Coordinates of N, CA and C in Angstrom, one line a residue:
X1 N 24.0 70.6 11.8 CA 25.4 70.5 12.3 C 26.0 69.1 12.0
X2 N 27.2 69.4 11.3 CA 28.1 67.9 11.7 C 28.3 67.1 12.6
X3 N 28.7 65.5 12.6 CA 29.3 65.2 13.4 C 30.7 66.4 14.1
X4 N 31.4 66.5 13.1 CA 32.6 66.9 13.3 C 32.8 68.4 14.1
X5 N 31.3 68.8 13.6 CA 30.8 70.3 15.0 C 30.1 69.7 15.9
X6 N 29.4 68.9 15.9 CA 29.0 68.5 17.6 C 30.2 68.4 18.3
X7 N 30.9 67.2 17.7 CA 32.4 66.9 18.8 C 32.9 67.8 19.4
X8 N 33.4 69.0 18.5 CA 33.9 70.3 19.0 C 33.5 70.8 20.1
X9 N 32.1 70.8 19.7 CA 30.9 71.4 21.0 C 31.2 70.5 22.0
X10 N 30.7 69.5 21.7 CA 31.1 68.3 23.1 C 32.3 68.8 23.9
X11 N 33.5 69.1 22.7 CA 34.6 68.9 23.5 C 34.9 70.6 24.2
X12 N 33.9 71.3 23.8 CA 34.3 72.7 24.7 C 33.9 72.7 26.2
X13 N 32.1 72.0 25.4 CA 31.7 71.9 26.6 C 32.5 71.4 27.8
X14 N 33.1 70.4 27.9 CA 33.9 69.5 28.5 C 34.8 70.2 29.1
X15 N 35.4 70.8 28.5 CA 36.7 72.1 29.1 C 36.1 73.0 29.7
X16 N 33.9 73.2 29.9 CA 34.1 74.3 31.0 C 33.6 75.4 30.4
X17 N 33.4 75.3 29.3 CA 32.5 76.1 28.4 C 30.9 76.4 28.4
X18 N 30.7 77.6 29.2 CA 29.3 77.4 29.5 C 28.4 77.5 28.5
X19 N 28.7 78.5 26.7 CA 27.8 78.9 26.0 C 27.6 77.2 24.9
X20 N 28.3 76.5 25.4 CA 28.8 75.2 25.1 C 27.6 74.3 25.3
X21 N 27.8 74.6 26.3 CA 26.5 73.6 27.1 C 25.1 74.3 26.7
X22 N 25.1 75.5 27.1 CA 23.9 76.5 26.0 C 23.3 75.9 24.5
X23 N 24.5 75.9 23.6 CA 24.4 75.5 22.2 C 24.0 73.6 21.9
X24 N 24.5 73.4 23.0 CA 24.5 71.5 23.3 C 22.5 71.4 23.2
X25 N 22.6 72.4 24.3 CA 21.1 72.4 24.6 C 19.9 72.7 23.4
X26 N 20.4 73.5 23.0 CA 19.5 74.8 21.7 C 19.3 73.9 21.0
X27 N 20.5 73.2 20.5 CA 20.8 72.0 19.5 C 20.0 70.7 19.4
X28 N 19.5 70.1 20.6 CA 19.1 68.8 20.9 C 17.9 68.8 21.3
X29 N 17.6 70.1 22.1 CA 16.4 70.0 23.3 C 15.2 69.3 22.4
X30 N 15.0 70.1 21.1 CA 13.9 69.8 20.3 C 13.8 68.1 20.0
X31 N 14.9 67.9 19.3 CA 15.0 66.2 19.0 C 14.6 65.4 19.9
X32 N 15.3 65.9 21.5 CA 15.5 64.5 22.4 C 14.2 64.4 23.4
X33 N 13.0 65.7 23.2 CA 11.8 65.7 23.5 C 11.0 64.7 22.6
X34 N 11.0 65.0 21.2 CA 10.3 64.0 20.1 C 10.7 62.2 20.3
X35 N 11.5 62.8 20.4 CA 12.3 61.3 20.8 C 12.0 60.4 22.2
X36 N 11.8 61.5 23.2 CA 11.4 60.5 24.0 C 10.0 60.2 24.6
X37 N 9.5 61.2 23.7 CA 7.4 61.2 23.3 C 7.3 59.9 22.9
X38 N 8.3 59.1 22.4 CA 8.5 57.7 21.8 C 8.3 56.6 22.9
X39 N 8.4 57.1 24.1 CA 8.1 55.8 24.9 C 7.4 56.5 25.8
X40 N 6.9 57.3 25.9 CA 5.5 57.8 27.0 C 5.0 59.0 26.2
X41 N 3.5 58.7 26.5 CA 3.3 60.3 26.4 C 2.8 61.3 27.1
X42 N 3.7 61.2 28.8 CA 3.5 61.9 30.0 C 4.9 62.5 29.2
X43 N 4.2 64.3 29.0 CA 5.2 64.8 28.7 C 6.0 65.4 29.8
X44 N 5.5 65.9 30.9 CA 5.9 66.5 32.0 C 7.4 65.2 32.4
X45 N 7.1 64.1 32.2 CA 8.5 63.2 32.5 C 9.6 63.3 31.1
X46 N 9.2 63.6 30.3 CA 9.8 63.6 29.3 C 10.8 65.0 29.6
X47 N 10.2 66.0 29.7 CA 11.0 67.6 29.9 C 11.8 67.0 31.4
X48 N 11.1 66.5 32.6 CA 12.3 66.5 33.6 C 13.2 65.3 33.4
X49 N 13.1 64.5 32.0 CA 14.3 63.6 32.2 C 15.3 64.5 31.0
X50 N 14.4 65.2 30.2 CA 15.6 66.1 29.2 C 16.4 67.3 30.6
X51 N 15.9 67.9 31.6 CA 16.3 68.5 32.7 C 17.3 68.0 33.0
X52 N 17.3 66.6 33.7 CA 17.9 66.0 34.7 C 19.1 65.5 33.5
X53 N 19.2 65.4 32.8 CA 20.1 64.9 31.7 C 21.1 65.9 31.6
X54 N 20.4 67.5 31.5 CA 21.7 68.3 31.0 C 21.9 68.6 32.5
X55 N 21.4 69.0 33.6 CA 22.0 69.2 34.8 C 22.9 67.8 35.1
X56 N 22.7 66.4 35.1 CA 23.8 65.7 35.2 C 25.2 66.1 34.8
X57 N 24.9 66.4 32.6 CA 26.2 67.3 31.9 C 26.8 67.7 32.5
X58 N 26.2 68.5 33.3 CA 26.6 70.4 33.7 C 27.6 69.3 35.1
X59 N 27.2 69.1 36.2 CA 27.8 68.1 37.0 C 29.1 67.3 36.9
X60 N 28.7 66.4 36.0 CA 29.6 65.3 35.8 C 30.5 66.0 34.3
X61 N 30.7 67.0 33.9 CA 31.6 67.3 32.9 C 32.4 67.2 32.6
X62 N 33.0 67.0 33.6 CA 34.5 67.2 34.0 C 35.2 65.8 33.4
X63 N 34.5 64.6 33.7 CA 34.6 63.0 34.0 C 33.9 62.4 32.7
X64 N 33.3 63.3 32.0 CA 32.3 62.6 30.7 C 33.9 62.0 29.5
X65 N 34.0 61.4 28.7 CA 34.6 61.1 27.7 C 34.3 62.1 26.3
X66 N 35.7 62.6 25.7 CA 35.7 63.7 24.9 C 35.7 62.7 23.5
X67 N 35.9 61.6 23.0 CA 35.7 60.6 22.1 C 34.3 59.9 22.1
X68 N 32.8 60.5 21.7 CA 31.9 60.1 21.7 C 30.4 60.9 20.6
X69 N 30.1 59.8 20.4 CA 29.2 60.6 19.1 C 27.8 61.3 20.2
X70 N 27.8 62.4 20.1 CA 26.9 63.0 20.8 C 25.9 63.0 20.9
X71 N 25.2 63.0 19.5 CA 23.7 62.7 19.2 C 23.1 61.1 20.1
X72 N 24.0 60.0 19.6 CA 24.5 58.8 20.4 C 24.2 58.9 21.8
X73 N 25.1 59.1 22.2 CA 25.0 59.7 23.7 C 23.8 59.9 24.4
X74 N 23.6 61.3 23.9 CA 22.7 61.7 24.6 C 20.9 61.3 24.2
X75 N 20.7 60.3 22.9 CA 19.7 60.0 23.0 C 19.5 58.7 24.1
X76 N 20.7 58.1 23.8 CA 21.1 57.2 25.2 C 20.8 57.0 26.5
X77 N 21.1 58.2 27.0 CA 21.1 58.7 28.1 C 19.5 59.2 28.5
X78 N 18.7 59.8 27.4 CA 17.3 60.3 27.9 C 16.7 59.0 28.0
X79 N 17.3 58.0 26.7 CA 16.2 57.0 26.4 C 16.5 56.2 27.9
X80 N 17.6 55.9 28.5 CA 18.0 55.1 30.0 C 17.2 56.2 31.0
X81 N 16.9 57.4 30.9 CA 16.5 58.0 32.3 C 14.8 58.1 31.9
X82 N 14.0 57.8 31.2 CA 13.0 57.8 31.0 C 12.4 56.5 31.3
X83 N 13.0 55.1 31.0 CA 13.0 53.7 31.1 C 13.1 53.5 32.4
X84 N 14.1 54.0 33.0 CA 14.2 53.7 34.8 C 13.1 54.4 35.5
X85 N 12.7 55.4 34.9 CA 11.3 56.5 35.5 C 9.7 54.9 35.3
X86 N 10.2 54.4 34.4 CA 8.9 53.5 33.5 C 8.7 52.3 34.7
X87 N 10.3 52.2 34.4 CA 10.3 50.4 35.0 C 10.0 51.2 36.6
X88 N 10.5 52.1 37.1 CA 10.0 51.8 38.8 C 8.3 52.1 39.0
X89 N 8.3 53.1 37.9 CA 6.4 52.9 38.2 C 5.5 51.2 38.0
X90 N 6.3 50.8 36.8 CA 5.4 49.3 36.6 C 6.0 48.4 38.0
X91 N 7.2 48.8 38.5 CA 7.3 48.0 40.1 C 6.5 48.5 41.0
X92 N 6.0 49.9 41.0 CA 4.9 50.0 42.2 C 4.0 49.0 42.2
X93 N 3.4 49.0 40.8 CA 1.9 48.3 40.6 C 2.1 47.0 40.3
X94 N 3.1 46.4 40.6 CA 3.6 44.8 40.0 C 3.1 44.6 39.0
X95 N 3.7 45.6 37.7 CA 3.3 44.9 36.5 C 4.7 45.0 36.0
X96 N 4.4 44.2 34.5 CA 6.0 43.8 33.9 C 5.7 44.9 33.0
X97 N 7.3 45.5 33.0 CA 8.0 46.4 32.0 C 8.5 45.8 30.8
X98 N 7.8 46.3 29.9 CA 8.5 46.3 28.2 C 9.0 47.5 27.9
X99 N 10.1 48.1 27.4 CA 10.5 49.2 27.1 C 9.4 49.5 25.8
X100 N 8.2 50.4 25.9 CA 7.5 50.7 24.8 C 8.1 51.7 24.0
X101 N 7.9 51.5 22.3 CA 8.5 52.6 21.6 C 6.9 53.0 21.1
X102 N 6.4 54.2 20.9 CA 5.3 55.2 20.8 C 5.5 55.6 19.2
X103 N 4.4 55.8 18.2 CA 4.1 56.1 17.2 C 2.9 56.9 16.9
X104 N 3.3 58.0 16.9 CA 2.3 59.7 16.7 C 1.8 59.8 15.2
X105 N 1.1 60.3 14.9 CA 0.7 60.7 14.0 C 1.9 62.1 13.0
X106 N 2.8 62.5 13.7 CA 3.5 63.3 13.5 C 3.7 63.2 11.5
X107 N 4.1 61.9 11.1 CA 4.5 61.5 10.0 C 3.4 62.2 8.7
X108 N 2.1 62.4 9.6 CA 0.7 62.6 8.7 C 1.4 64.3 8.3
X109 N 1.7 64.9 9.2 CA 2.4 66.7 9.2 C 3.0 67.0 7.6
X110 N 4.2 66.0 8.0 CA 5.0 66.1 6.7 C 5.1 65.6 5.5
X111 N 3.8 65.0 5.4 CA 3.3 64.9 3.9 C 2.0 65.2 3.5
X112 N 1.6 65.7 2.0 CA 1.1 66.8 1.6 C -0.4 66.3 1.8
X113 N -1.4 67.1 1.9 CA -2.8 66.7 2.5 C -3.2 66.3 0.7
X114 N -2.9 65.3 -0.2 CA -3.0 64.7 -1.0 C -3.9 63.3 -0.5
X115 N -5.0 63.2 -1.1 CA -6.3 62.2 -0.4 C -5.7 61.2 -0.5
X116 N -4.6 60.4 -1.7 CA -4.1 59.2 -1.9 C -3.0 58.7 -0.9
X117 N -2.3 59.8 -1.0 CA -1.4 59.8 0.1 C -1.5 59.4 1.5
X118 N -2.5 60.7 1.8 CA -2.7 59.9 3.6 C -3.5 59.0 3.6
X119 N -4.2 58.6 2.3 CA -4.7 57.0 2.9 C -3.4 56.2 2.9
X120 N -2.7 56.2 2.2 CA -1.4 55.4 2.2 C -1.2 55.0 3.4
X121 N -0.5 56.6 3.9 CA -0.1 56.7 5.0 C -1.0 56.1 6.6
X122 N -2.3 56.2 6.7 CA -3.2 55.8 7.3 C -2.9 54.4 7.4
X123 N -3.0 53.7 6.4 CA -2.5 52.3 6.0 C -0.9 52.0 6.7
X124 N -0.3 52.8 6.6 CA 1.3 52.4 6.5 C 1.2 52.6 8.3
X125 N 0.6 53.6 8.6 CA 0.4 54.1 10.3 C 0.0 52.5 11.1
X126 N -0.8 52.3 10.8 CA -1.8 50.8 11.1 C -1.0 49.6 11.2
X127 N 0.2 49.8 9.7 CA 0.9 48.6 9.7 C 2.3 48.5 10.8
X128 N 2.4 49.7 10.7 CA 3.7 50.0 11.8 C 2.9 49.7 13.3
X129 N 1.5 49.9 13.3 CA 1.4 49.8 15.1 C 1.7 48.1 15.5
X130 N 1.2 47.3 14.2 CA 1.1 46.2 14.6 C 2.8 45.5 14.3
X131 N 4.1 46.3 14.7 CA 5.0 45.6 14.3 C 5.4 45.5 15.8
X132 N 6.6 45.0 15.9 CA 6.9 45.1 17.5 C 7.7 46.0 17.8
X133 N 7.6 46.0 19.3 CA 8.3 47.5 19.9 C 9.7 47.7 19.0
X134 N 10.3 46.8 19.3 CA 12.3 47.1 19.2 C 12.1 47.1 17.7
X135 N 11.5 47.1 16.5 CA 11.3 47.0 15.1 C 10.9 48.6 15.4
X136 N 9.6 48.6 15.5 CA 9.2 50.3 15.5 C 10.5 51.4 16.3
X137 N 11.1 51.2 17.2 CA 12.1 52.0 17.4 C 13.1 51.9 16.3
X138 N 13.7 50.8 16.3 CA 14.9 51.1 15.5 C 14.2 51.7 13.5
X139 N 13.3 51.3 13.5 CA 12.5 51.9 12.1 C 13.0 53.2 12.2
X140 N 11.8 54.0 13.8 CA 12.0 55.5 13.9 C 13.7 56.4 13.8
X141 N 14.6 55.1 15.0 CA 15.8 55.8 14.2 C 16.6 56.2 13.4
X142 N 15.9 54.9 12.6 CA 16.6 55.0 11.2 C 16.6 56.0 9.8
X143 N 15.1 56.3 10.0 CA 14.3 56.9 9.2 C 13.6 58.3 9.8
X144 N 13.5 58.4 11.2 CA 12.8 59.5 11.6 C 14.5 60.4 12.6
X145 N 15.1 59.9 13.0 CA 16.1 60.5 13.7 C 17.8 60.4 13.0
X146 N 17.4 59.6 11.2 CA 18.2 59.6 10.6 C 19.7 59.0 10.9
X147 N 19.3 58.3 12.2 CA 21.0 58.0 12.6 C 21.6 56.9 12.3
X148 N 22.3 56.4 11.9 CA 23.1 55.2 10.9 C 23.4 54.3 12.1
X149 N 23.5 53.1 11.5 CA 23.0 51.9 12.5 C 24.3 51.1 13.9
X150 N 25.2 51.7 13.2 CA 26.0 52.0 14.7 C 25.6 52.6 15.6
X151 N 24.8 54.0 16.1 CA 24.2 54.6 16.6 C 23.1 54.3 17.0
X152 N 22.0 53.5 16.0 CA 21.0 52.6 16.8 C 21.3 52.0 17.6
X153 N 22.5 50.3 17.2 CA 22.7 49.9 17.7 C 23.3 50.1 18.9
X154 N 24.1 51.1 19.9 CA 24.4 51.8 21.1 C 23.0 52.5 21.9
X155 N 22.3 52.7 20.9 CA 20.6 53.3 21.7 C 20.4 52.6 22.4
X156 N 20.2 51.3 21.2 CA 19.4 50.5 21.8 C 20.0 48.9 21.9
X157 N 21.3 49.3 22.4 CA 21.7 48.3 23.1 C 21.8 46.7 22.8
X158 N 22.3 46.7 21.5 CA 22.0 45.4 20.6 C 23.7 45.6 19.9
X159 N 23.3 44.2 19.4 CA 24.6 44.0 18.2 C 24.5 44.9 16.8
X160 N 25.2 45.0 16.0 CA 24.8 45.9 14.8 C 24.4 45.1 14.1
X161 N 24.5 43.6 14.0 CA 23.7 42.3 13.2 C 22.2 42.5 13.7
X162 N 22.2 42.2 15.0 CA 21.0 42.7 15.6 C 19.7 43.9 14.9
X163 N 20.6 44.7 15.1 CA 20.1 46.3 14.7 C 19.7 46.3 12.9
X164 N 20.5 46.0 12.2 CA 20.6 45.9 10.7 C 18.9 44.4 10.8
X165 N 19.4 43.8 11.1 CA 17.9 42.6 11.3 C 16.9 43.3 11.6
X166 N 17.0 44.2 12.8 CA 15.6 44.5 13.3 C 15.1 45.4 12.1
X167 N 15.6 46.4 11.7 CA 15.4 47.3 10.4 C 14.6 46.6 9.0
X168 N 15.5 45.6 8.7 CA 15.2 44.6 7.4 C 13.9 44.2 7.7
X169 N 14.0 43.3 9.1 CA 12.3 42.9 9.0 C 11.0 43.4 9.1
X170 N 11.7 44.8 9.7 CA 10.2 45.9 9.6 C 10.0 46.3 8.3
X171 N 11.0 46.8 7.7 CA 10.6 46.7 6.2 C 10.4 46.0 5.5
X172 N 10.9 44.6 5.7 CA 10.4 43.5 5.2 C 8.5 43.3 5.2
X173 N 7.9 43.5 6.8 CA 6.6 42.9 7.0 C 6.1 44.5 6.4
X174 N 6.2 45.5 6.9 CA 5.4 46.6 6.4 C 5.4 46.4 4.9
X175 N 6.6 46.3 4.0 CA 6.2 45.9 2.6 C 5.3 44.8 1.9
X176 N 5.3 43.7 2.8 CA 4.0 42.2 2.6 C 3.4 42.7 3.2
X177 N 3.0 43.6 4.1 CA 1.3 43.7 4.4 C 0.7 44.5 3.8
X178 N 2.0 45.5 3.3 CA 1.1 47.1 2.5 C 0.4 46.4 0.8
X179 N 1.3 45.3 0.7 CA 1.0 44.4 -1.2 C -0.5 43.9 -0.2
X180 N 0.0 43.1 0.1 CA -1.6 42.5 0.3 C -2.5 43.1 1.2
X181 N -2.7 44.5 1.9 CA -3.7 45.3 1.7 C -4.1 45.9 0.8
X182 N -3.1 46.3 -0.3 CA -3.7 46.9 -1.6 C -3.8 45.5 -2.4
X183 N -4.1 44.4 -2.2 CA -4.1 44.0 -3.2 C -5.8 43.2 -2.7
X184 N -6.3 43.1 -1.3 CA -7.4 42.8 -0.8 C -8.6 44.5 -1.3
X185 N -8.1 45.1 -1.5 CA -8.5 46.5 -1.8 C -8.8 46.6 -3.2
X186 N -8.3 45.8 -4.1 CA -8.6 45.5 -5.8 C -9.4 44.9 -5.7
X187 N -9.2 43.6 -5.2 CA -10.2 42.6 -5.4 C -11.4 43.1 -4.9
X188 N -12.0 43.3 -3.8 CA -12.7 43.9 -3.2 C -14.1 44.5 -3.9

């Protein structure tokens, strides 16, 4: 679906359109679960913050803004109600919150069980764990949720210099570590 059919949708929804809010859901439910497997992997919080997200919709409908990138939005909105679920558990136990971003194996799925490959990929997995959180998110948006960097940057709450930096330097270090693992791998 387009931008330009989400909006629509958004904007029916908005006016009170229940099969609206139906299609909002059908539409996202799948993405904004994967997506927020990204910072826990208590799924049971993940489904009641995609819950509490469209029952908010459903609620506040009326008052939401009809000028808004949706996808945007609403990864926004899970990624904020999943973090506030994080940060009050790390306040029970007085420990400090870092918003963690999570990396699955998922990537291994969609490429071909070629022996060269998933070593690659094994390789490339290893190098992503060791990048840092806000690099590994904004990577995954870029590349795994496809969303262009005005859109990261409203995720996740940065400048778009910011966002465009954080991107460059993960591909920057994943590309010097991936040379000089294959290249300690020659020599070897």
């Amino acid at each position: 679906m387009s931008k330009e059919a989400y909006r629509d949708l958004w904007t029916s929804f908005i006016n009170g359109d229940d099969g609206a809010m139906k299609l909002l859901y059908t539409e996202f439910a799948d993405m904004l679960y994967s997506f927020g497997l990204r910072f826990t992997t208590d799924t049971e919080l993940v489904k009641d913050a995609i819950q509490d997200l469209f029952v908010d919709l459903f609620k506040y409908h009326r008052t939401l803004a009809i000028e808004v990138n949706v996808k945007s939005y609403l990864f926004t909105s899970l990624k904020r109600k999943i973090c506030l679920v994080l940060k009050k558990r790390a306040a029970e136990i007085n420990q400090h919150f870092e918003i963690p971003f999570l990396l699955s194996g998922s990537m291994e799925e969609q490429i071909i069980n070629d022996e060269r490959q998933s070593e690659l990929l094994g390789k490339l997995s290893r190098q992503l764990e060791l990048l840092p959180s806000r690099q590994k998110e904004a990577l995954y948006l870029r590349f795994n949720s496809e969303l262009d960097y005005e859109e990261i940057s409203a995720i996740m709450n940065v400048s778009l210099e910011t966002c465009r930096t954080l991107v460059y330097r993960g591909i920057k270090q994943l590309r010097e570590r991936m040379v000089v693992s294959h290249i300690y791998k020659i020599l070897a």
